[in-house]
Coordinates of C-alpha atoms in Angstrom, one line a residue:
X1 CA 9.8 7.5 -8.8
X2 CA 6.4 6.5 -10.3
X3 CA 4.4 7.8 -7.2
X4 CA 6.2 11.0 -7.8
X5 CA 5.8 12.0 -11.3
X6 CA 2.3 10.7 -11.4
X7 CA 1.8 12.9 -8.3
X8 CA 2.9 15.6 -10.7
X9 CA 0.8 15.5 -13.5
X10 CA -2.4 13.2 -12.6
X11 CA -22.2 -2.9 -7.3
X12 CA -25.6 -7.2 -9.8
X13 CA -22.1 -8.0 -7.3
X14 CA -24.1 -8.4 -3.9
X15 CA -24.0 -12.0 -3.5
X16 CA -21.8 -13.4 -0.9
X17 CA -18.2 -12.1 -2.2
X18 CA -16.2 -10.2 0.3
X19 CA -18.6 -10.6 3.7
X20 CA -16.7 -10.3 6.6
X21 CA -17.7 -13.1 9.5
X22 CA -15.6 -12.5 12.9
X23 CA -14.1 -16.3 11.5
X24 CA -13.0 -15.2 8.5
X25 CA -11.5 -11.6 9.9
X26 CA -9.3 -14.0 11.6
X27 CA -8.1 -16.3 9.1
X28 CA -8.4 -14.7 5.6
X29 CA -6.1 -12.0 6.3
X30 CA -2.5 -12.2 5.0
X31 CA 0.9 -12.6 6.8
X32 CA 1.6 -9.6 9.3
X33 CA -1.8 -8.0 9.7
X34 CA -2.3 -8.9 14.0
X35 CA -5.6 -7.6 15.2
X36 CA -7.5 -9.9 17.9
X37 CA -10.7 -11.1 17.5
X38 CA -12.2 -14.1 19.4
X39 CA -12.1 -17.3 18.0
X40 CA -14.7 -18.8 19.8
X41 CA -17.2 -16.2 19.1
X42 CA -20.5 -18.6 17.7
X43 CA -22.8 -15.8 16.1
X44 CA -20.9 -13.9 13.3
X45 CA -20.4 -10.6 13.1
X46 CA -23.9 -8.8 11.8
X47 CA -23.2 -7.3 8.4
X48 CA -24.1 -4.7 6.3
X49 CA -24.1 -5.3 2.9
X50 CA -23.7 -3.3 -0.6
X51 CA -26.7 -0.9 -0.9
X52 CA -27.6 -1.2 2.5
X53 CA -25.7 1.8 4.1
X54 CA -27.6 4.7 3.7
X55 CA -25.6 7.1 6.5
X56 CA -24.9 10.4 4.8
X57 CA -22.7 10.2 7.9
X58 CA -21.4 7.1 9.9
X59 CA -18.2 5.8 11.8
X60 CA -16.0 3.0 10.1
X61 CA -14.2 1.6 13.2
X62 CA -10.9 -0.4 13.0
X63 CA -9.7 0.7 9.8
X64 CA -6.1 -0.1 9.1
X65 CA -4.1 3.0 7.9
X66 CA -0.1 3.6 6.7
X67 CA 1.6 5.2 9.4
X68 CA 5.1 5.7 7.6
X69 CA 8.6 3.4 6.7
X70 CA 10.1 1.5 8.5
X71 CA 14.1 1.5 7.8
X72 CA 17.5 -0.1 8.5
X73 CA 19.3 2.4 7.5
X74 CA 18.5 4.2 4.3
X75 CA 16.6 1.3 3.2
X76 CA 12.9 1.1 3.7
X77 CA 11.8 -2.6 5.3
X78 CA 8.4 -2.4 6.2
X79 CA 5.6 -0.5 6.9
X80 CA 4.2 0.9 9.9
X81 CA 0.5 0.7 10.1
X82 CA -2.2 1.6 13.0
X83 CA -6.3 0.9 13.8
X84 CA -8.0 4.0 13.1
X85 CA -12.1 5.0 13.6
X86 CA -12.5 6.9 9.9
X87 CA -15.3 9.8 10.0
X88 CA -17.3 9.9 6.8
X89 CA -19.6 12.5 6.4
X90 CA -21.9 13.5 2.7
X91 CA -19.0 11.6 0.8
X92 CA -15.9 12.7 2.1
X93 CA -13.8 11.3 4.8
X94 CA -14.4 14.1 7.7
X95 CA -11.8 12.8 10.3
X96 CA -9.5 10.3 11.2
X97 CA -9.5 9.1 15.1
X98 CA -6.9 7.4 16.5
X99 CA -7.6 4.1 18.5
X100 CA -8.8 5.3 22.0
X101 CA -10.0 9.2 21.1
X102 CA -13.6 9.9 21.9
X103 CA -15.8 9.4 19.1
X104 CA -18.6 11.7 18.0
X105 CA -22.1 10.5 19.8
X106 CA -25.1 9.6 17.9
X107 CA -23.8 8.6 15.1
X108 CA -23.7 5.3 13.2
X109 CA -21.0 2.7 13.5
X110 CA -19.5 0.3 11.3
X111 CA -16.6 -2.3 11.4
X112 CA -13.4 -2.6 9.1
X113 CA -12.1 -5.6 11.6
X114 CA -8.3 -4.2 10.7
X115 CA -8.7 -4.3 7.1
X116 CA -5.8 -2.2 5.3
X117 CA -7.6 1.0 3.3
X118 CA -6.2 1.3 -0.2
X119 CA -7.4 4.5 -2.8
X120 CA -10.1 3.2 -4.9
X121 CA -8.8 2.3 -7.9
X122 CA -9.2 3.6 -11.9
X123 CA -9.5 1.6 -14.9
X124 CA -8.7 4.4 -17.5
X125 CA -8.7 2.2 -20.5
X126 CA -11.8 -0.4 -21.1
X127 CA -14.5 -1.3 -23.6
X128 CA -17.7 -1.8 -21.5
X129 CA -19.7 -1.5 -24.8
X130 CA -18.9 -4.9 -26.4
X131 CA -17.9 -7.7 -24.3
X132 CA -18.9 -11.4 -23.8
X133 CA -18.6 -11.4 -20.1
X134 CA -22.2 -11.7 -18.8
X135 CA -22.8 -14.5 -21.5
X136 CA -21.9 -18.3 -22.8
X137 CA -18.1 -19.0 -22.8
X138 CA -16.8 -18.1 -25.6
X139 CA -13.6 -18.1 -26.6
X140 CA -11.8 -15.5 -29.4
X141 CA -10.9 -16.9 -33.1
X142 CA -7.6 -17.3 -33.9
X143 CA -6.1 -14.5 -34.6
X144 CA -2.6 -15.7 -36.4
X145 CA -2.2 -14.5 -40.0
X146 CA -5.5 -11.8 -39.1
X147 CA -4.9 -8.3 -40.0
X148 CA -6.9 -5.7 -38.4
X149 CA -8.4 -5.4 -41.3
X150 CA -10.2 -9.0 -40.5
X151 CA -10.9 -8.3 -37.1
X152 CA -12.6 -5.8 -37.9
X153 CA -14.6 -7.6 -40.7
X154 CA -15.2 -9.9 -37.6
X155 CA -16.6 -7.2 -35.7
X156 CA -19.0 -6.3 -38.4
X157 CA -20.6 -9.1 -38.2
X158 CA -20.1 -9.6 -34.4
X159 CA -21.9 -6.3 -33.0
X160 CA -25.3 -6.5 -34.3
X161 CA -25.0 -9.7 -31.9
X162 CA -24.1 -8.1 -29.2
X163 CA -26.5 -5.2 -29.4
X164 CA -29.3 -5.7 -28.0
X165 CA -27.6 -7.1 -24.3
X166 CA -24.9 -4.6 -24.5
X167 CA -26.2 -2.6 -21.5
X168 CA -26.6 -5.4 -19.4
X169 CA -23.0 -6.8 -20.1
X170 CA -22.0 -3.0 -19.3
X171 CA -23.6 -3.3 -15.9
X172 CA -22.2 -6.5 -15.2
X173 CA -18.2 -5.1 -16.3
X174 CA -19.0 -1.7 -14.1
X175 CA -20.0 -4.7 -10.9
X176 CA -17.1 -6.6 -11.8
X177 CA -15.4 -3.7 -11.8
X178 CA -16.6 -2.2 -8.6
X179 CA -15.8 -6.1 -6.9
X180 CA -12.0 -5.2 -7.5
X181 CA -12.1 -2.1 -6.1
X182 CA -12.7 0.4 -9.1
X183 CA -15.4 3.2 -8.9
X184 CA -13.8 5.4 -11.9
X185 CA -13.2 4.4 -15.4
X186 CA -12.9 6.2 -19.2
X187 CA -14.6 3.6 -21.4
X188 CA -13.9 3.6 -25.3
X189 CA -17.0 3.4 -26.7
X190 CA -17.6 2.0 -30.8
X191 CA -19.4 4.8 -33.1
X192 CA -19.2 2.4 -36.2
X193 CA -21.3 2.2 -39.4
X194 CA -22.7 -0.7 -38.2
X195 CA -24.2 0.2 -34.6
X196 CA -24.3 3.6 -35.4
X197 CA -24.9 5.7 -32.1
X198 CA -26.9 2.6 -30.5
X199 CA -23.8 1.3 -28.4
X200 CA -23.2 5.1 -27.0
X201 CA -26.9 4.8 -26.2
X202 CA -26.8 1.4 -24.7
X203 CA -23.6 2.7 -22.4
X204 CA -25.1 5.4 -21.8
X205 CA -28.3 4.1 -20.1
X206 CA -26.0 1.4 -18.3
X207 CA -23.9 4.7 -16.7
X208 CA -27.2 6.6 -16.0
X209 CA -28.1 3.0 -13.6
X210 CA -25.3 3.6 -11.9
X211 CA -24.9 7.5 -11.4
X212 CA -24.3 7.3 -7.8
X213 CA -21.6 4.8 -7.7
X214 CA -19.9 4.8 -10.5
X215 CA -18.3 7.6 -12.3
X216 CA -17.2 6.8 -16.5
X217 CA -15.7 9.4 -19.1
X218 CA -16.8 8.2 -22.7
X219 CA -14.2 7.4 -25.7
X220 CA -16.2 8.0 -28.6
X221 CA -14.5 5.6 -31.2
X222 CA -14.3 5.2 -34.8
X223 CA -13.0 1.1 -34.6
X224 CA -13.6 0.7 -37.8
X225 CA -11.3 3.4 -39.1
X226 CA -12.2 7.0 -39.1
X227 CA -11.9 7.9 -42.6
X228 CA -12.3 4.3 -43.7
X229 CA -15.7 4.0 -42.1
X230 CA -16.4 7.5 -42.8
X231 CA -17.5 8.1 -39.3
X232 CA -16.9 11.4 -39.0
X233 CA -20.5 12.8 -38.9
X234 CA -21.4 9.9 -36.1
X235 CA -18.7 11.1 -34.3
X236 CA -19.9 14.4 -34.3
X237 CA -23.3 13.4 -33.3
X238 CA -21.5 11.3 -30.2
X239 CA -19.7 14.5 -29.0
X240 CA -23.3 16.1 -29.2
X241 CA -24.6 13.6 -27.2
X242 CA -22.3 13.8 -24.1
X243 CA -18.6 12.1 -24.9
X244 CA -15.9 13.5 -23.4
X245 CA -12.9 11.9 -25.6
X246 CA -12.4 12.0 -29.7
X247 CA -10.9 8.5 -30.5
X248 CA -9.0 7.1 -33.3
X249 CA -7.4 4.0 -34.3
X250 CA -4.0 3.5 -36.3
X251 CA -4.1 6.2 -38.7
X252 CA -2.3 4.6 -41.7
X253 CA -2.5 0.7 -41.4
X254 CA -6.4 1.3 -41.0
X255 CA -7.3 4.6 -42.4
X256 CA -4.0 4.7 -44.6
X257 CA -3.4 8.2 -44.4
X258 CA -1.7 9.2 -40.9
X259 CA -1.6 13.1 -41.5
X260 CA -5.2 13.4 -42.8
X261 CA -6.9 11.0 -39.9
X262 CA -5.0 12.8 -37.5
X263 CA -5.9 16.2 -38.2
X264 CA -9.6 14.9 -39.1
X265 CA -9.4 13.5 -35.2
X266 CA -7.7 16.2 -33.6
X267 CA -10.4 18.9 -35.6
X268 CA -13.4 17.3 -34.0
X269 CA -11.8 17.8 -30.8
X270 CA -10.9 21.8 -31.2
X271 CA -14.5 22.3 -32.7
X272 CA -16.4 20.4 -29.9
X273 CA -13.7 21.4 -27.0
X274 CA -13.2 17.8 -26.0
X275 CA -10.0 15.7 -25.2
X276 CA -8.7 12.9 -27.5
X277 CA -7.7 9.4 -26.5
X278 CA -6.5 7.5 -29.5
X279 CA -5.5 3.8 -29.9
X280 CA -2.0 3.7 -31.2
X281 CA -1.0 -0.4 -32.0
X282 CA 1.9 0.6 -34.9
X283 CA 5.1 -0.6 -34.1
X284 CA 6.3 0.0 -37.6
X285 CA 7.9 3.9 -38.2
X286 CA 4.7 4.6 -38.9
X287 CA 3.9 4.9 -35.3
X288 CA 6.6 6.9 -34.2
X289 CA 5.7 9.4 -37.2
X290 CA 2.4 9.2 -35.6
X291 CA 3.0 10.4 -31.9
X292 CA 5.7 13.0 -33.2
X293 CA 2.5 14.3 -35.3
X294 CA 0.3 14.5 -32.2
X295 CA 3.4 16.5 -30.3
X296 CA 3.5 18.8 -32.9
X297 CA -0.2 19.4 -33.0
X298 CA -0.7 19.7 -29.6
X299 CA 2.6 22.2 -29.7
X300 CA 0.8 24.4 -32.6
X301 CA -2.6 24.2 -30.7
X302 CA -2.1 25.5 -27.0
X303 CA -6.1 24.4 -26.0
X304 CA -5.0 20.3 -26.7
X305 CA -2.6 20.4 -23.9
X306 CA -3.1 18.2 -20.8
X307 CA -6.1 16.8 -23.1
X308 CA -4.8 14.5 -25.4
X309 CA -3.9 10.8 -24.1
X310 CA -1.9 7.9 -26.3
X311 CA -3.3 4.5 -25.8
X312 CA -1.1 1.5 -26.4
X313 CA 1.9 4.1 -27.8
X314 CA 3.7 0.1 -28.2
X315 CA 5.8 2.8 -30.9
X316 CA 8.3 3.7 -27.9
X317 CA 9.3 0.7 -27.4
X318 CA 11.5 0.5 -30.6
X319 CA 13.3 3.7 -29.5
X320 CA 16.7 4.3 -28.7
X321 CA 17.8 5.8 -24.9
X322 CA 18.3 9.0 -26.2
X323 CA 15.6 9.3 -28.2
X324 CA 13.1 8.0 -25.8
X325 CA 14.1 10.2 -23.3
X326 CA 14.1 13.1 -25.9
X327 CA 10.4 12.2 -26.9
X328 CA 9.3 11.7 -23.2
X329 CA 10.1 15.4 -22.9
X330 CA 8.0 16.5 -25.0
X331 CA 5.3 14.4 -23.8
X332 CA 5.5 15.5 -20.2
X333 CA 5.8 19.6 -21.8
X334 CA 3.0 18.9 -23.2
X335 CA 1.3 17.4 -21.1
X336 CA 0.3 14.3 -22.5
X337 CA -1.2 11.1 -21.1
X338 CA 0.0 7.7 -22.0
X339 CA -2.5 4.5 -21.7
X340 CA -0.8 1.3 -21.0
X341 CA -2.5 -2.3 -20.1
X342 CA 1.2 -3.1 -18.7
X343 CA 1.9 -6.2 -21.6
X344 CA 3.0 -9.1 -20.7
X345 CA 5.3 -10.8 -23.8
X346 CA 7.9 -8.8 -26.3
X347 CA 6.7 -5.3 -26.1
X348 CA 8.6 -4.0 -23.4
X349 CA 6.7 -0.5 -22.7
X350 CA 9.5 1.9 -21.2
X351 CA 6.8 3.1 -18.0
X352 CA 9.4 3.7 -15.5
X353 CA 11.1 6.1 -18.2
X354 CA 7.8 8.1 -19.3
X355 CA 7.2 8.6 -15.4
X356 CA 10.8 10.0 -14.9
X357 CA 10.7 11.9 -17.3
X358 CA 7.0 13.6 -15.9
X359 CA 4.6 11.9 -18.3
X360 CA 1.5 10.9 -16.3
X361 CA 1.1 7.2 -16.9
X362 CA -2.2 5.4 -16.2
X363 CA -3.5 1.8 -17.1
X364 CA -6.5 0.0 -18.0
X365 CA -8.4 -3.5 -18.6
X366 CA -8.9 -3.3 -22.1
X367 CA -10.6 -6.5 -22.9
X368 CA -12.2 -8.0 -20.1
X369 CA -13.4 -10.8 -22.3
X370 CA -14.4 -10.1 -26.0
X371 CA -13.5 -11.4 -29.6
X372 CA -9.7 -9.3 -28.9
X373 CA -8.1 -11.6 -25.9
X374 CA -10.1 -13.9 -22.9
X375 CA -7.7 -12.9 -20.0
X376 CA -9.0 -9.4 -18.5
X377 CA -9.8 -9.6 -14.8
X378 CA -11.5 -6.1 -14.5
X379 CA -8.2 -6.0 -11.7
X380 CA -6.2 -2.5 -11.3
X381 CA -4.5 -3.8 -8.6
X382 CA -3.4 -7.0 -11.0
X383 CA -1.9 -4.2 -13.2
X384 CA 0.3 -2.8 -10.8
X385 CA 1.4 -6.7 -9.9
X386 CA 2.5 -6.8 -13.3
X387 CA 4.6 -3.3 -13.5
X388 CA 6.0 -4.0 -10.4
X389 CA 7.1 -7.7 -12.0
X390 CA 8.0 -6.7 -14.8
X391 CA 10.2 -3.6 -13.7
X392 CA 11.5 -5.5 -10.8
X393 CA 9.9 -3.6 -8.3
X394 CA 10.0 -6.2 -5.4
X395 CA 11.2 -4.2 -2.4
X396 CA 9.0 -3.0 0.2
X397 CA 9.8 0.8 -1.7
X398 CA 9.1 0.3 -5.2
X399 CA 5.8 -2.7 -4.2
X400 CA 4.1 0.5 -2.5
X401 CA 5.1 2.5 -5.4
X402 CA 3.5 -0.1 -7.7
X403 CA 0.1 0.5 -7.0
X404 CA 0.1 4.5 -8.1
X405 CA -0.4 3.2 -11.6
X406 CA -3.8 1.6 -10.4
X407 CA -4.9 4.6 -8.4
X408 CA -4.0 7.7 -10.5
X409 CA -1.1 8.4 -8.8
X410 CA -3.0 8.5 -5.7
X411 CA -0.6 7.0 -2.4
X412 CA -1.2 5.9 0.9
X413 CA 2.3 7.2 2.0
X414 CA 4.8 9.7 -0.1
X415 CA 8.3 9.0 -0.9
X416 CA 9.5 10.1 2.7
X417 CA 7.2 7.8 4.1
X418 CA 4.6 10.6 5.2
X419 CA 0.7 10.1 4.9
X420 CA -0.4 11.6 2.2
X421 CA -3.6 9.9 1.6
X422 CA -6.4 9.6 3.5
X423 CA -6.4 13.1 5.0
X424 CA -9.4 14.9 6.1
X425 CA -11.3 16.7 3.2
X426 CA -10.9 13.7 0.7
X427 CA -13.1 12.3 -1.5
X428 CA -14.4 8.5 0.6
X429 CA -13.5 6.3 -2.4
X430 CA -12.2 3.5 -1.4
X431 CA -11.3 -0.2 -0.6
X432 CA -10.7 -2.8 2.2
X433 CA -8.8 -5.4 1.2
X434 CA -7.1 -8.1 3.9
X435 CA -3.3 -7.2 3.7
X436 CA -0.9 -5.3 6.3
X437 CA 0.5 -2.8 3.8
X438 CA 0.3 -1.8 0.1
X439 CA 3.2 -3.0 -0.6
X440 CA 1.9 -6.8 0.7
X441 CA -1.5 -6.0 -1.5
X442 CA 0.0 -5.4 -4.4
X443 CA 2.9 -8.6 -4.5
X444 CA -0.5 -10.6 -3.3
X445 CA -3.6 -9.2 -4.7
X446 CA -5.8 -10.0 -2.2
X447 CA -9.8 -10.2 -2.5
X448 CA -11.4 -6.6 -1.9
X449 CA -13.7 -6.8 0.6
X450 CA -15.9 -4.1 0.2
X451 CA -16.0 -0.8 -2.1
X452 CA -16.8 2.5 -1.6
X453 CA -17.9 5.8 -3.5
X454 CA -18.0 8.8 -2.6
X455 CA -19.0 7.4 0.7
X456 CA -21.5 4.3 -0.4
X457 CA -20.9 1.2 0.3
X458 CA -21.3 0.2 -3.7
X459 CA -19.8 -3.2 -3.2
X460 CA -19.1 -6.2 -0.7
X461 CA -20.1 -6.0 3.1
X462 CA -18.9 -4.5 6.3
X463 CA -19.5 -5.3 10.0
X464 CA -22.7 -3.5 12.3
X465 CA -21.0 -2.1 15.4

């Protein structure tokens, strides 16, 4: 099961989005969530908005929580659920209390008005560097008959543009972001010939703003090719200068020499310590080379495992059964991390497979909206809408196993149906959304209605007991 193998290895938004008004608690919540609230209450419910809780410690009343499966048979059917009062205290959830327990005096209270909990949720694969979203409509060139050769000739002409309001496009993805529920991402980051080290700086500033509710590992990488931009000096500087991730980009259709961009890659990362996340596109042989290469270097170099990721790796897709599940083995032995956006069209990624077979599995946004594609949402929970679609997950079961892929693997209920998250001692990172189960949030996406980290309310609103 996904949940199980990826168990086994791994705010700007404060308008009126997400407030919760007694009116709305009633009627914006989907099928099956029954809490009562009066309907002819006249004053809404006061509420508390993003920014405006400042508890260290406070009471979240009314907080809907998995309770376990409900079967006929073998088969799950449903999912039990129950009202809980959640105890937050210095950014960790200190205690869960039942409906009716006596509650800890003197300290502040909040209101969930029965909205399910879910695990915050992680976009592990994004560009917040370079994006038109925070400016005019704009939509991408065509792209048919363009090589990435073009594109990136486009890009060359297209950063200097985007330069100097990079960092406040980056704060508008990380609200956007935070709006659907996501207070982690690792953001890919261009070191180029072009910007030089000034995008990593504009990121960088745009993550400092938003230290305390936001938490972003940096991709330092070489878009441009690294030995066809000759980067490797800037990339260097970038590792110097804080990044935690060596990229790279298709090492022989952009750099033309897979063996010699991958070792340049993989020695940045053994001199500076770092991980590597590269973007792997090839479908041609050449990709498959490529990952068997990485294996093998990670295999010869004992400090590069559980560090190195695979973005894209669209390369499996053209294997065989048998040779899938032979290379899956030797991802997961070495603990290696692929990156998927979850396509939609001909590429078929084999997810289920990896996650059988142990690889950790995690997905991203990619392009929100850039000169690449128009169609990112910022959405985790989207992406786990998709996998479940797509690998006809659309039982109660394999809905609630969906959403691990969003969440890093992280579950409201295991596989036997027990709670396994929230417990007491957990990081408080996480969202409301109006749905009676996981399994109903991710077949319906709903709206998130507010956002926490580590215990701050970073977006949305919540009710004043």
């Amino acid at each position: 099961m996904l949940e199980q193998t990826l168990s086994q290895s791994r705010r700007a938004f404060l308008g009126q989005t997400g407030k919760l008004t007694t009116a709305c608690a009633v009627v914006g919540l989907t099928g099956g969530l029954a809490h009562e609230v009066s309907a002819n209450t006249a004053e809404p419910v006061a509420e508390i908005g993003a920014n405006m809780l400042t508890d260290r410690h406070y009471l979240l009343a009314d907080v809907r929580l998995e309770e376990g499966f409900e079967y006929d048979g073998d088969t799950v059917i449903g999912t039990r659920t129950a009202l809980y009062t959640v105890e937050i205290k210095d950014g960790k959830i200190a205690a869960l209390h039942p409906a009716n327990a006596t509650l800890p005096s003197g300290v502040a209270r909040y209101q969930a008005h029965g909205q399910l909990m879910l695990p915050a949720m992680r976009d592990m694969h994004i560009h917040l560097d370079k994006t038109f979203y925070g400016g005019p409509w704009q939509a991408p060139r065509p792209r048919q008959g363009k090589t990435i050769m073009d594109m990136i000739a486009l890009e060359e002409k297209l950063i200097p543009q985007l330069l100097p309001t990079s960092q406040q496009r980056a704060e508008g993805l990380i609200a956007l972001l935070q709006s659907k529920g996501s207070t982690v991402a690792r953001s890919h980051c261009n070191i180029d010939p072009v910007s030089g080290l000034k995008s990593l700086e504009h990121l960088q500033r745009a993550l400092e703003n938003h230290r305390d509710d936001f938490v972003c590992e940096i991709v330092a990488f070489p878009q441009h090719g690294l030995l066809h931009s000759k980067v490797d000096g800037l990339m260097r500087e970038a590792m110097q200068m804080g990044v935690h991730y060596v990229g790279g980009l298709d090492p022989t259709n952009v750099d033309g020499a897979m063996e010699k961009s991958l070792d340049a890659m993989f020695q940045i990362a053994l001199d500076t310590g770092k991980g590597v996340d590269i973007h792997l596109h090839e479908t041609s042989p050449a990709g498959m080379a490529a990952i068997n290469y990485m294996i093998e270097t990670t295999e010869k170099n004992p400090a590069l495992r559980g560090k190195v990721t695979i973005s894209h790796a669209f390369a499996l897709t053209t294997l065989a059964p048998e040779a899938l599940e032979e290379t899956a083995s030797r991802l997961a032995e070495n603990q290696m991390t692929i990156a998927s956006t979850v396509p939609l069209g001909a590429l078929m990624m084999p997810l289920p497979q990896l996650s059988k077979a142990g690889v950790f599995v995690m997905t991203g946004t990619d392009s929100v909206i850039d000169h690449w594609s128009p169609f990112g949402s910022g959405d985790m929970l989207e992406k786990a809408y998709f996998y479940a679609q797509l690998y006809r997950g659309s039982d109660e079961f394999h809905l609630s196993r969906a959403m691990a892929i969003a969440t890093g693997g992280v579950l409201p209920l295991d596989a036997e149906g027990k709670r396994a998250w929230p417990i007491a001692g957990d990081d408080a990172a996480f969202t409301l959304v109006g749905a009676s189960c996981s399994a109903e949030a991710v077949a319906r996406v709903p709206a998130r209605t507010a956002t926490f980290h580590q215990g701050r309310l970073v977006f949305g609103s919540i009710g004043k007991a």
